[in-house]
Amino acid sequence: MISTLYFFALLSSAMAWGHVGLWKERSARNETEDGSGDRCACDAFLPGSTFPLRDLVVVEQTAVEIYHKLELELGKLENYETKLTEYSEKIIKLTVEVEKIEKNPDAYNEADKDEIKVKIKQVEALAKELQLSIRSSTTIFRSLRVQVTAMEETLTRLEKTYDKNVVLATRREYIKVQMQLEECERRHQELFNPNIGSCAHTGIIKVGKPVVSHLNAHLNAGYKFGGWGRDSKPVPDRESMYWYSGYTSSSIVDIRFYTNYNSLILRNHFQHHNLHSGWYGTGNNFIIRDNTLYYQINSPFGLAKLNFTTMRYESRVIAKASTRFSYANSPNQNFDFAADETGLWVTYATAESSGRMVIAKINEPSFGVEEEWQTSVFKPGVNNAFMVCGVLYAVRTVDIQTDEIFYKYDTRTRQESYISVPFVRFQEKYSNLDYNPTDQKLYMYNDGYYVNYHLWFNHTTKATVAPPYRRT
């Protein structure tokens, strides 16, 4: 028989960790061991193991340390911005002085030329110093990303095994750190990635690990259909804006806008538009471009756009496009909108093409098709596709954890090829995968979660910067 003191000690322990519900009365009547006497009996279902408080404390301490490091790195980034501005001004002035000397060398003596040489060497030294600082920050961000990932794994393990409410406070600290790290990485990339917006490469060579931001704004894993991301051609003052739309089916019923990444994570939207009667869409390969939603409609079957600045709605029908062919894992994805460095695109399949994907270039002002390209890839065998620098990339499943970019079609050269660029999925299925040229990332809506991937390109002097798209 359990002693009274020990019994209440166990009960107190269970209550402290939220396990009061694990205690239940065996009988509503008194009974003895032989069934006729006077004894109250209870069954006690105690946790199988002690809550690992040490793990939670370590995560909290790590969160504090990382947050302080990120505060320091943000300060460095601000300093980098100032230095970049100063160095740019010095380089411009030096360029002007050198041009003057080249045009009229006889007007300058050797002392003048030596002075210019000294200034050039000074700027070179400053540039090297800044380059070393940038590399140092990059190394720190990679290290912190590893720590943050480990924190996420620990918290997820604790939430699966123990009461989520116990872990909630630490989870908030983790989210705070994650947002700060994302902000640092974003600013670092925007400052020091000269290739953003450039097509001076020969294609994708690597996809980064999945960066999982959060469960959707509805906090509902049942919202498996939808999309999220950034505006591919943001209007002024909305460069940092994010958007999200999700639902339990492939219908598009509303959309939310967030001023920045922090607001997205905190689910604090500044605009919420319901696509009321007449504006409903379907499929999940919609995008936001120039503060305009481009998406698929079924009545009539075709393309639609809704400008959120003017609230003007337009639709177009592509007669050859078929409702029979969708992506492998998602229904009703007959039209797939995409945006890249060269403009706006849409892909679909036709009965005439026997289900093979067709690429179409969209004229944004007129919302008409400018030109089409026929590919040889069968759409129902593809999970999703996206455009980068006028090149279509198609994705398929490799195994339960891996997808791969397996096919590309270059609209400039009309050449297609099979490639293999694997990447890891966070969850089993995804309904939306789009490239954004403003940060060169892939945005995936993965079974209700916001996920993104960094892309690496094969930069080469043989490739040229893609000019604005021109019909040929």
JSON list of N, CA and C in Angstrom, two decimals, residues 184-253:
[
{"chain": "A", "resi": 184, "resn": "CYS", "atom": "N", "xyz": [18.85, 38.64, -40.18]},
{"chain": "A", "resi": 184, "resn": "CYS", "atom": "CA", "xyz": [20.29, 38.83, -40.41]},
{"chain": "A", "resi": 184, "resn": "CYS", "atom": "C", "xyz": [20.71, 38.21, -41.75]},
{"chain": "A", "resi": 185, "resn": "GLU", "atom": "N", "xyz": [20.25, 36.99, -42.00]},
{"chain": "A", "resi": 185, "resn": "GLU", "atom": "CA", "xyz": [20.62, 36.32, -43.25]},
{"chain": "A", "resi": 185, "resn": "GLU", "atom": "C", "xyz": [20.07, 37.06, -44.46]},
{"chain": "A", "resi": 186, "resn": "ARG", "atom": "N", "xyz": [18.84, 37.56, -44.34]},
{"chain": "A", "resi": 186, "resn": "ARG", "atom": "CA", "xyz": [18.23, 38.29, -45.45]},
{"chain": "A", "resi": 186, "resn": "ARG", "atom": "C", "xyz": [19.02, 39.55, -45.76]},
{"chain": "A", "resi": 187, "resn": "ARG", "atom": "N", "xyz": [19.32, 40.34, -44.72]},
{"chain": "A", "resi": 187, "resn": "ARG", "atom": "CA", "xyz": [20.06, 41.59, -44.94]},
{"chain": "A", "resi": 187, "resn": "ARG", "atom": "C", "xyz": [21.47, 41.32, -45.45]},
{"chain": "A", "resi": 188, "resn": "HIS", "atom": "N", "xyz": [22.09, 40.26, -44.92]},
{"chain": "A", "resi": 188, "resn": "HIS", "atom": "CA", "xyz": [23.42, 39.89, -45.37]},
{"chain": "A", "resi": 188, "resn": "HIS", "atom": "C", "xyz": [23.41, 39.52, -46.85]},
{"chain": "A", "resi": 189, "resn": "GLN", "atom": "N", "xyz": [22.41, 38.74, -47.25]},
{"chain": "A", "resi": 189, "resn": "GLN", "atom": "CA", "xyz": [22.32, 38.32, -48.64]},
{"chain": "A", "resi": 189, "resn": "GLN", "atom": "C", "xyz": [22.05, 39.51, -49.57]},
{"chain": "A", "resi": 190, "resn": "GLU", "atom": "N", "xyz": [21.15, 40.38, -49.17]},
{"chain": "A", "resi": 190, "resn": "GLU", "atom": "CA", "xyz": [20.82, 41.54, -50.01]},
{"chain": "A", "resi": 190, "resn": "GLU", "atom": "C", "xyz": [22.01, 42.49, -50.15]},
{"chain": "A", "resi": 191, "resn": "LEU", "atom": "N", "xyz": [22.83, 42.58, -49.08]},
{"chain": "A", "resi": 191, "resn": "LEU", "atom": "CA", "xyz": [24.00, 43.47, -49.12]},
{"chain": "A", "resi": 191, "resn": "LEU", "atom": "C", "xyz": [25.11, 42.92, -50.00]},
{"chain": "A", "resi": 192, "resn": "PHE", "atom": "N", "xyz": [25.36, 41.61, -49.88]},
{"chain": "A", "resi": 192, "resn": "PHE", "atom": "CA", "xyz": [26.59, 41.07, -50.44]},
{"chain": "A", "resi": 192, "resn": "PHE", "atom": "C", "xyz": [26.40, 40.03, -51.54]},
{"chain": "A", "resi": 193, "resn": "ASN", "atom": "N", "xyz": [25.20, 39.89, -52.05]},
{"chain": "A", "resi": 193, "resn": "ASN", "atom": "CA", "xyz": [25.00, 38.99, -53.17]},
{"chain": "A", "resi": 193, "resn": "ASN", "atom": "C", "xyz": [24.80, 39.82, -54.44]},
{"chain": "A", "resi": 194, "resn": "PRO", "atom": "N", "xyz": [25.87, 40.02, -55.20]},
{"chain": "A", "resi": 194, "resn": "PRO", "atom": "CA", "xyz": [25.77, 40.84, -56.41]},
{"chain": "A", "resi": 194, "resn": "PRO", "atom": "C", "xyz": [25.02, 40.17, -57.53]},
{"chain": "A", "resi": 195, "resn": "ASN", "atom": "N", "xyz": [24.70, 38.87, -57.35]},
{"chain": "A", "resi": 195, "resn": "ASN", "atom": "CA", "xyz": [24.08, 38.13, -58.43]},
{"chain": "A", "resi": 195, "resn": "ASN", "atom": "C", "xyz": [22.55, 38.16, -58.40]},
{"chain": "A", "resi": 196, "resn": "ILE", "atom": "N", "xyz": [21.96, 38.78, -57.35]},
{"chain": "A", "resi": 196, "resn": "ILE", "atom": "CA", "xyz": [20.51, 38.88, -57.30]},
{"chain": "A", "resi": 196, "resn": "ILE", "atom": "C", "xyz": [20.01, 39.65, -58.52]},
{"chain": "A", "resi": 197, "resn": "GLY", "atom": "N", "xyz": [19.08, 39.06, -59.25]},
{"chain": "A", "resi": 197, "resn": "GLY", "atom": "CA", "xyz": [18.55, 39.70, -60.44]},
{"chain": "A", "resi": 197, "resn": "GLY", "atom": "C", "xyz": [19.35, 39.45, -61.69]},
{"chain": "A", "resi": 198, "resn": "SER", "atom": "N", "xyz": [20.48, 38.72, -61.55]},
{"chain": "A", "resi": 198, "resn": "SER", "atom": "CA", "xyz": [21.34, 38.46, -62.70]},
{"chain": "A", "resi": 198, "resn": "SER", "atom": "C", "xyz": [21.11, 37.06, -63.25]},
{"chain": "A", "resi": 199, "resn": "CYS", "atom": "N", "xyz": [21.23, 36.93, -64.56]},
{"chain": "A", "resi": 199, "resn": "CYS", "atom": "CA", "xyz": [21.15, 35.61, -65.19]},
{"chain": "A", "resi": 199, "resn": "CYS", "atom": "C", "xyz": [22.50, 35.20, -65.76]},
{"chain": "A", "resi": 200, "resn": "ALA", "atom": "N", "xyz": [23.57, 35.70, -65.18]},
{"chain": "A", "resi": 200, "resn": "ALA", "atom": "CA", "xyz": [24.93, 35.36, -65.61]},
{"chain": "A", "resi": 200, "resn": "ALA", "atom": "C", "xyz": [25.34, 34.01, -65.03]},
{"chain": "A", "resi": 201, "resn": "HIS", "atom": "N", "xyz": [24.58, 32.98, -65.40]},
{"chain": "A", "resi": 201, "resn": "HIS", "atom": "CA", "xyz": [24.87, 31.63, -64.93]},
{"chain": "A", "resi": 201, "resn": "HIS", "atom": "C", "xyz": [24.30, 30.64, -65.95]},
{"chain": "A", "resi": 202, "resn": "THR", "atom": "N", "xyz": [24.71, 29.39, -65.81]},
{"chain": "A", "resi": 202, "resn": "THR", "atom": "CA", "xyz": [24.23, 28.37, -66.74]},
{"chain": "A", "resi": 202, "resn": "THR", "atom": "C", "xyz": [23.22, 27.42, -66.10]},
{"chain": "A", "resi": 203, "resn": "GLY", "atom": "N", "xyz": [22.71, 27.79, -64.92]},
{"chain": "A", "resi": 203, "resn": "GLY", "atom": "CA", "xyz": [21.64, 27.00, -64.33]},
{"chain": "A", "resi": 203, "resn": "GLY", "atom": "C", "xyz": [21.87, 26.64, -62.87]},
{"chain": "A", "resi": 204, "resn": "ILE", "atom": "N", "xyz": [20.90, 25.96, -62.30]},
{"chain": "A", "resi": 204, "resn": "ILE", "atom": "CA", "xyz": [20.94, 25.56, -60.89]},
{"chain": "A", "resi": 204, "resn": "ILE", "atom": "C", "xyz": [21.86, 24.35, -60.73]},
{"chain": "A", "resi": 205, "resn": "ILE", "atom": "N", "xyz": [22.73, 24.40, -59.73]},
{"chain": "A", "resi": 205, "resn": "ILE", "atom": "CA", "xyz": [23.62, 23.27, -59.46]},
{"chain": "A", "resi": 205, "resn": "ILE", "atom": "C", "xyz": [23.39, 22.68, -58.06]},
{"chain": "A", "resi": 206, "resn": "LYS", "atom": "N", "xyz": [22.67, 23.41, -57.19]},
{"chain": "A", "resi": 206, "resn": "LYS", "atom": "CA", "xyz": [22.46, 22.90, -55.84]},
{"chain": "A", "resi": 206, "resn": "LYS", "atom": "C", "xyz": [21.25, 23.57, -55.21]},
{"chain": "A", "resi": 207, "resn": "VAL", "atom": "N", "xyz": [20.50, 22.80, -54.40]},
{"chain": "A", "resi": 207, "resn": "VAL", "atom": "CA", "xyz": [19.40, 23.33, -53.61]},
{"chain": "A", "resi": 207, "resn": "VAL", "atom": "C", "xyz": [19.75, 23.14, -52.14]},
{"chain": "A", "resi": 208, "resn": "GLY", "atom": "N", "xyz": [19.60, 24.19, -51.33]},
{"chain": "A", "resi": 208, "resn": "GLY", "atom": "CA", "xyz": [19.95, 24.11, -49.92]},
{"chain": "A", "resi": 208, "resn": "GLY", "atom": "C", "xyz": [19.00, 23.24, -49.12]},
{"chain": "A", "resi": 209, "resn": "LYS", "atom": "N", "xyz": [19.29, 23.10, -47.84]},
{"chain": "A", "resi": 209, "resn": "LYS", "atom": "CA", "xyz": [18.42, 22.34, -46.94]},
{"chain": "A", "resi": 209, "resn": "LYS", "atom": "C", "xyz": [17.13, 23.13, -46.70]},
{"chain": "A", "resi": 210, "resn": "PRO", "atom": "N", "xyz": [16.03, 22.44, -46.41]},
{"chain": "A", "resi": 210, "resn": "PRO", "atom": "CA", "xyz": [14.78, 23.16, -46.18]},
{"chain": "A", "resi": 210, "resn": "PRO", "atom": "C", "xyz": [14.85, 24.04, -44.93]},
{"chain": "A", "resi": 211, "resn": "VAL", "atom": "N", "xyz": [14.46, 25.29, -45.08]},
{"chain": "A", "resi": 211, "resn": "VAL", "atom": "CA", "xyz": [14.35, 26.22, -43.95]},
{"chain": "A", "resi": 211, "resn": "VAL", "atom": "C", "xyz": [12.87, 26.31, -43.60]},
{"chain": "A", "resi": 212, "resn": "VAL", "atom": "N", "xyz": [12.50, 25.74, -42.46]},
{"chain": "A", "resi": 212, "resn": "VAL", "atom": "CA", "xyz": [11.10, 25.67, -42.06]},
{"chain": "A", "resi": 212, "resn": "VAL", "atom": "C", "xyz": [10.77, 26.88, -41.20]},
{"chain": "A", "resi": 213, "resn": "SER", "atom": "N", "xyz": [9.87, 27.72, -41.68]},
{"chain": "A", "resi": 213, "resn": "SER", "atom": "CA", "xyz": [9.54, 28.95, -40.95]},
{"chain": "A", "resi": 213, "resn": "SER", "atom": "C", "xyz": [8.49, 28.69, -39.88]},
{"chain": "A", "resi": 214, "resn": "HIS", "atom": "N", "xyz": [7.38, 28.02, -40.25]},
{"chain": "A", "resi": 214, "resn": "HIS", "atom": "CA", "xyz": [6.28, 27.92, -39.28]},
{"chain": "A", "resi": 214, "resn": "HIS", "atom": "C", "xyz": [5.14, 27.10, -39.88]},
{"chain": "A", "resi": 215, "resn": "LEU", "atom": "N", "xyz": [4.23, 26.64, -39.02]},
{"chain": "A", "resi": 215, "resn": "LEU", "atom": "CA", "xyz": [2.94, 26.14, -39.47]},
{"chain": "A", "resi": 215, "resn": "LEU", "atom": "C", "xyz": [2.14, 27.34, -39.93]},
{"chain": "A", "resi": 216, "resn": "ASN", "atom": "N", "xyz": [1.17, 27.12, -40.82]},
{"chain": "A", "resi": 216, "resn": "ASN", "atom": "CA", "xyz": [0.43, 28.22, -41.42]},
{"chain": "A", "resi": 216, "resn": "ASN", "atom": "C", "xyz": [-0.29, 29.12, -40.41]},
{"chain": "A", "resi": 217, "resn": "ALA", "atom": "N", "xyz": [-0.78, 30.25, -40.89]},
{"chain": "A", "resi": 217, "resn": "ALA", "atom": "CA", "xyz": [-1.41, 31.26, -40.03]},
{"chain": "A", "resi": 217, "resn": "ALA", "atom": "C", "xyz": [-2.67, 30.75, -39.35]},
{"chain": "A", "resi": 218, "resn": "HIS", "atom": "N", "xyz": [-3.28, 29.71, -39.90]},
{"chain": "A", "resi": 218, "resn": "HIS", "atom": "CA", "xyz": [-4.48, 29.14, -39.28]},
{"chain": "A", "resi": 218, "resn": "HIS", "atom": "C", "xyz": [-4.14, 28.18, -38.14]},
{"chain": "A", "resi": 219, "resn": "LEU", "atom": "N", "xyz": [-2.85, 27.90, -37.97]},
{"chain": "A", "resi": 219, "resn": "LEU", "atom": "CA", "xyz": [-2.38, 26.93, -36.96]},
{"chain": "A", "resi": 219, "resn": "LEU", "atom": "C", "xyz": [-3.11, 25.60, -37.13]},
{"chain": "A", "resi": 220, "resn": "ASN", "atom": "N", "xyz": [-3.28, 25.21, -38.38]},
{"chain": "A", "resi": 220, "resn": "ASN", "atom": "CA", "xyz": [-4.08, 24.03, -38.68]},
{"chain": "A", "resi": 220, "resn": "ASN", "atom": "C", "xyz": [-3.35, 23.18, -39.72]},
{"chain": "A", "resi": 221, "resn": "ALA", "atom": "N", "xyz": [-2.90, 22.00, -39.30]},
{"chain": "A", "resi": 221, "resn": "ALA", "atom": "CA", "xyz": [-2.20, 21.11, -40.22]},
{"chain": "A", "resi": 221, "resn": "ALA", "atom": "C", "xyz": [-3.12, 20.58, -41.31]},
{"chain": "A", "resi": 222, "resn": "GLY", "atom": "N", "xyz": [-4.44, 20.76, -41.14]},
{"chain": "A", "resi": 222, "resn": "GLY", "atom": "CA", "xyz": [-5.40, 20.34, -42.16]},
{"chain": "A", "resi": 222, "resn": "GLY", "atom": "C", "xyz": [-5.42, 21.26, -43.36]},
{"chain": "A", "resi": 223, "resn": "TYR", "atom": "N", "xyz": [-4.83, 22.46, -43.22]},
{"chain": "A", "resi": 223, "resn": "TYR", "atom": "CA", "xyz": [-4.75, 23.40, -44.35]},
{"chain": "A", "resi": 223, "resn": "TYR", "atom": "C", "xyz": [-3.55, 23.00, -45.21]},
{"chain": "A", "resi": 224, "resn": "LYS", "atom": "N", "xyz": [-3.69, 21.88, -45.92]},
{"chain": "A", "resi": 224, "resn": "LYS", "atom": "CA", "xyz": [-2.58, 21.32, -46.69]},
{"chain": "A", "resi": 224, "resn": "LYS", "atom": "C", "xyz": [-2.42, 21.96, -48.06]},
{"chain": "A", "resi": 225, "resn": "PHE", "atom": "N", "xyz": [-3.45, 22.66, -48.51]},
{"chain": "A", "resi": 225, "resn": "PHE", "atom": "CA", "xyz": [-3.40, 23.30, -49.82]},
{"chain": "A", "resi": 225, "resn": "PHE", "atom": "C", "xyz": [-3.19, 24.80, -49.66]},
{"chain": "A", "resi": 226, "resn": "GLY", "atom": "N", "xyz": [-2.35, 25.37, -50.50]},
{"chain": "A", "resi": 226, "resn": "GLY", "atom": "CA", "xyz": [-2.13, 26.81, -50.41]},
{"chain": "A", "resi": 226, "resn": "GLY", "atom": "C", "xyz": [-0.77, 27.22, -50.93]},
{"chain": "A", "resi": 227, "resn": "GLY", "atom": "N", "xyz": [-0.34, 28.40, -50.53]},
{"chain": "A", "resi": 227, "resn": "GLY", "atom": "CA", "xyz": [0.94, 28.92, -50.95]},
{"chain": "A", "resi": 227, "resn": "GLY", "atom": "C", "xyz": [1.37, 30.07, -50.06]},
{"chain": "A", "resi": 228, "resn": "TRP", "atom": "N", "xyz": [2.64, 30.46, -50.16]},
{"chain": "A", "resi": 228, "resn": "TRP", "atom": "CA", "xyz": [3.16, 31.59, -49.41]},
{"chain": "A", "resi": 228, "resn": "TRP", "atom": "C", "xyz": [4.40, 32.11, -50.14]},
{"chain": "A", "resi": 229, "resn": "GLY", "atom": "N", "xyz": [4.86, 33.28, -49.75]},
{"chain": "A", "resi": 229, "resn": "GLY", "atom": "CA", "xyz": [6.09, 33.79, -50.35]},
{"chain": "A", "resi": 229, "resn": "GLY", "atom": "C", "xyz": [6.15, 35.30, -50.35]},
{"chain": "A", "resi": 230, "resn": "ARG", "atom": "N", "xyz": [6.92, 35.83, -51.30]},
{"chain": "A", "resi": 230, "resn": "ARG", "atom": "CA", "xyz": [7.09, 37.27, -51.44]},
{"chain": "A", "resi": 230, "resn": "ARG", "atom": "C", "xyz": [6.62, 37.70, -52.83]},
{"chain": "A", "resi": 231, "resn": "ASP", "atom": "N", "xyz": [6.34, 38.97, -52.95]},
{"chain": "A", "resi": 231, "resn": "ASP", "atom": "CA", "xyz": [5.98, 39.55, -54.24]},
{"chain": "A", "resi": 231, "resn": "ASP", "atom": "C", "xyz": [7.21, 39.51, -55.15]},
{"chain": "A", "resi": 232, "resn": "SER", "atom": "N", "xyz": [7.08, 38.94, -56.35]},
{"chain": "A", "resi": 232, "resn": "SER", "atom": "CA", "xyz": [8.23, 38.82, -57.25]},
{"chain": "A", "resi": 232, "resn": "SER", "atom": "C", "xyz": [8.59, 40.14, -57.94]},
{"chain": "A", "resi": 233, "resn": "LYS", "atom": "N", "xyz": [7.70, 41.13, -57.84]},
{"chain": "A", "resi": 233, "resn": "LYS", "atom": "CA", "xyz": [7.97, 42.45, -58.41]},
{"chain": "A", "resi": 233, "resn": "LYS", "atom": "C", "xyz": [7.29, 43.47, -57.49]},
{"chain": "A", "resi": 234, "resn": "PRO", "atom": "N", "xyz": [7.85, 43.64, -56.28]},
{"chain": "A", "resi": 234, "resn": "PRO", "atom": "CA", "xyz": [7.15, 44.43, -55.25]},
{"chain": "A", "resi": 234, "resn": "PRO", "atom": "C", "xyz": [6.98, 45.89, -55.62]},
{"chain": "A", "resi": 235, "resn": "VAL", "atom": "N", "xyz": [5.84, 46.44, -55.24]},
{"chain": "A", "resi": 235, "resn": "VAL", "atom": "CA", "xyz": [5.59, 47.87, -55.43]},
{"chain": "A", "resi": 235, "resn": "VAL", "atom": "C", "xyz": [6.36, 48.64, -54.35]},
{"chain": "A", "resi": 236, "resn": "PRO", "atom": "N", "xyz": [6.60, 49.94, -54.54]},
{"chain": "A", "resi": 236, "resn": "PRO", "atom": "CA", "xyz": [7.34, 50.73, -53.54]},
{"chain": "A", "resi": 236, "resn": "PRO", "atom": "C", "xyz": [6.73, 50.62, -52.15]},
{"chain": "A", "resi": 237, "resn": "ASP", "atom": "N", "xyz": [7.59, 50.52, -51.15]},
{"chain": "A", "resi": 237, "resn": "ASP", "atom": "CA", "xyz": [7.23, 50.43, -49.72]},
{"chain": "A", "resi": 237, "resn": "ASP", "atom": "C", "xyz": [6.68, 49.05, -49.34]},
{"chain": "A", "resi": 238, "resn": "ARG", "atom": "N", "xyz": [6.68, 48.11, -50.30]},
{"chain": "A", "resi": 238, "resn": "ARG", "atom": "CA", "xyz": [6.24, 46.75, -49.96]},
{"chain": "A", "resi": 238, "resn": "ARG", "atom": "C", "xyz": [7.30, 45.71, -50.34]},
{"chain": "A", "resi": 239, "resn": "GLU", "atom": "N", "xyz": [8.55, 46.15, -50.36]},
{"chain": "A", "resi": 239, "resn": "GLU", "atom": "CA", "xyz": [9.64, 45.26, -50.75]},
{"chain": "A", "resi": 239, "resn": "GLU", "atom": "C", "xyz": [9.81, 44.09, -49.78]},
{"chain": "A", "resi": 240, "resn": "SER", "atom": "N", "xyz": [9.47, 44.29, -48.52]},
{"chain": "A", "resi": 240, "resn": "SER", "atom": "CA", "xyz": [9.67, 43.24, -47.51]},
{"chain": "A", "resi": 240, "resn": "SER", "atom": "C", "xyz": [8.39, 42.46, -47.22]},
{"chain": "A", "resi": 241, "resn": "MET", "atom": "N", "xyz": [7.34, 42.71, -48.00]},
{"chain": "A", "resi": 241, "resn": "MET", "atom": "CA", "xyz": [6.03, 42.09, -47.74]},
{"chain": "A", "resi": 241, "resn": "MET", "atom": "C", "xyz": [6.02, 40.59, -48.05]},
{"chain": "A", "resi": 242, "resn": "TYR", "atom": "N", "xyz": [5.29, 39.83, -47.22]},
{"chain": "A", "resi": 242, "resn": "TYR", "atom": "CA", "xyz": [5.03, 38.41, -47.44]},
{"chain": "A", "resi": 242, "resn": "TYR", "atom": "C", "xyz": [3.52, 38.19, -47.58]},
{"chain": "A", "resi": 243, "resn": "TRP", "atom": "N", "xyz": [3.14, 37.07, -48.19]},
{"chain": "A", "resi": 243, "resn": "TRP", "atom": "CA", "xyz": [1.73, 36.75, -48.36]},
{"chain": "A", "resi": 243, "resn": "TRP", "atom": "C", "xyz": [1.50, 35.28, -48.05]},
{"chain": "A", "resi": 244, "resn": "TYR", "atom": "N", "xyz": [0.26, 34.93, -47.75]},
{"chain": "A", "resi": 244, "resn": "TYR", "atom": "CA", "xyz": [-0.11, 33.54, -47.47]},
{"chain": "A", "resi": 244, "resn": "TYR", "atom": "C", "xyz": [-1.57, 33.32, -47.82]},
{"chain": "A", "resi": 245, "resn": "SER", "atom": "N", "xyz": [-1.86, 32.16, -48.40]},
{"chain": "A", "resi": 245, "resn": "SER", "atom": "CA", "xyz": [-3.24, 31.72, -48.63]},
{"chain": "A", "resi": 245, "resn": "SER", "atom": "C", "xyz": [-3.28, 30.21, -48.45]},
{"chain": "A", "resi": 246, "resn": "GLY", "atom": "N", "xyz": [-4.21, 29.73, -47.64]},
{"chain": "A", "resi": 246, "resn": "GLY", "atom": "CA", "xyz": [-4.31, 28.30, -47.40]},
{"chain": "A", "resi": 246, "resn": "GLY", "atom": "C", "xyz": [-5.74, 27.87, -47.19]},
{"chain": "A", "resi": 247, "resn": "TYR", "atom": "N", "xyz": [-5.99, 26.57, -47.44]},
{"chain": "A", "resi": 247, "resn": "TYR", "atom": "CA", "xyz": [-7.36, 26.06, -47.27]},
{"chain": "A", "resi": 247, "resn": "TYR", "atom": "C", "xyz": [-7.29, 24.53, -47.17]},
{"chain": "A", "resi": 248, "resn": "THR", "atom": "N", "xyz": [-8.43, 23.92, -46.80]},
{"chain": "A", "resi": 248, "resn": "THR", "atom": "CA", "xyz": [-8.48, 22.47, -46.64]},
{"chain": "A", "resi": 248, "resn": "THR", "atom": "C", "xyz": [-8.67, 21.75, -47.96]},
{"chain": "A", "resi": 249, "resn": "SER", "atom": "N", "xyz": [-8.97, 22.49, -49.02]},
{"chain": "A", "resi": 249, "resn": "SER", "atom": "CA", "xyz": [-9.08, 21.91, -50.36]},
{"chain": "A", "resi": 249, "resn": "SER", "atom": "C", "xyz": [-8.29, 22.79, -51.32]},
{"chain": "A", "resi": 250, "resn": "SER", "atom": "N", "xyz": [-8.31, 22.44, -52.59]},
{"chain": "A", "resi": 250, "resn": "SER", "atom": "CA", "xyz": [-7.51, 23.19, -53.57]},
{"chain": "A", "resi": 250, "resn": "SER", "atom": "C", "xyz": [-8.17, 24.50, -53.99]},
{"chain": "A", "resi": 251, "resn": "SER", "atom": "N", "xyz": [-9.25, 24.91, -53.33]},
{"chain": "A", "resi": 251, "resn": "SER", "atom": "CA", "xyz": [-9.88, 26.20, -53.63]},
{"chain": "A", "resi": 251, "resn": "SER", "atom": "C", "xyz": [-9.05, 27.34, -53.04]},
{"chain": "A", "resi": 252, "resn": "ILE", "atom": "N", "xyz": [-9.11, 28.50, -53.69]},
{"chain": "A", "resi": 252, "resn": "ILE", "atom": "CA", "xyz": [-8.46, 29.71, -53.19]},
{"chain": "A", "resi": 252, "resn": "ILE", "atom": "C", "xyz": [-9.57, 30.65, -52.73]},
{"chain": "A", "resi": 253, "resn": "VAL", "atom": "N", "xyz": [-9.70, 30.84, -51.43]},
{"chain": "A", "resi": 253, "resn": "VAL", "atom": "CA", "xyz": [-10.83, 31.61, -50.91]},
{"chain": "A", "resi": 253, "resn": "VAL", "atom": "C", "xyz": [-10.44, 32.96, -50.30]}
]
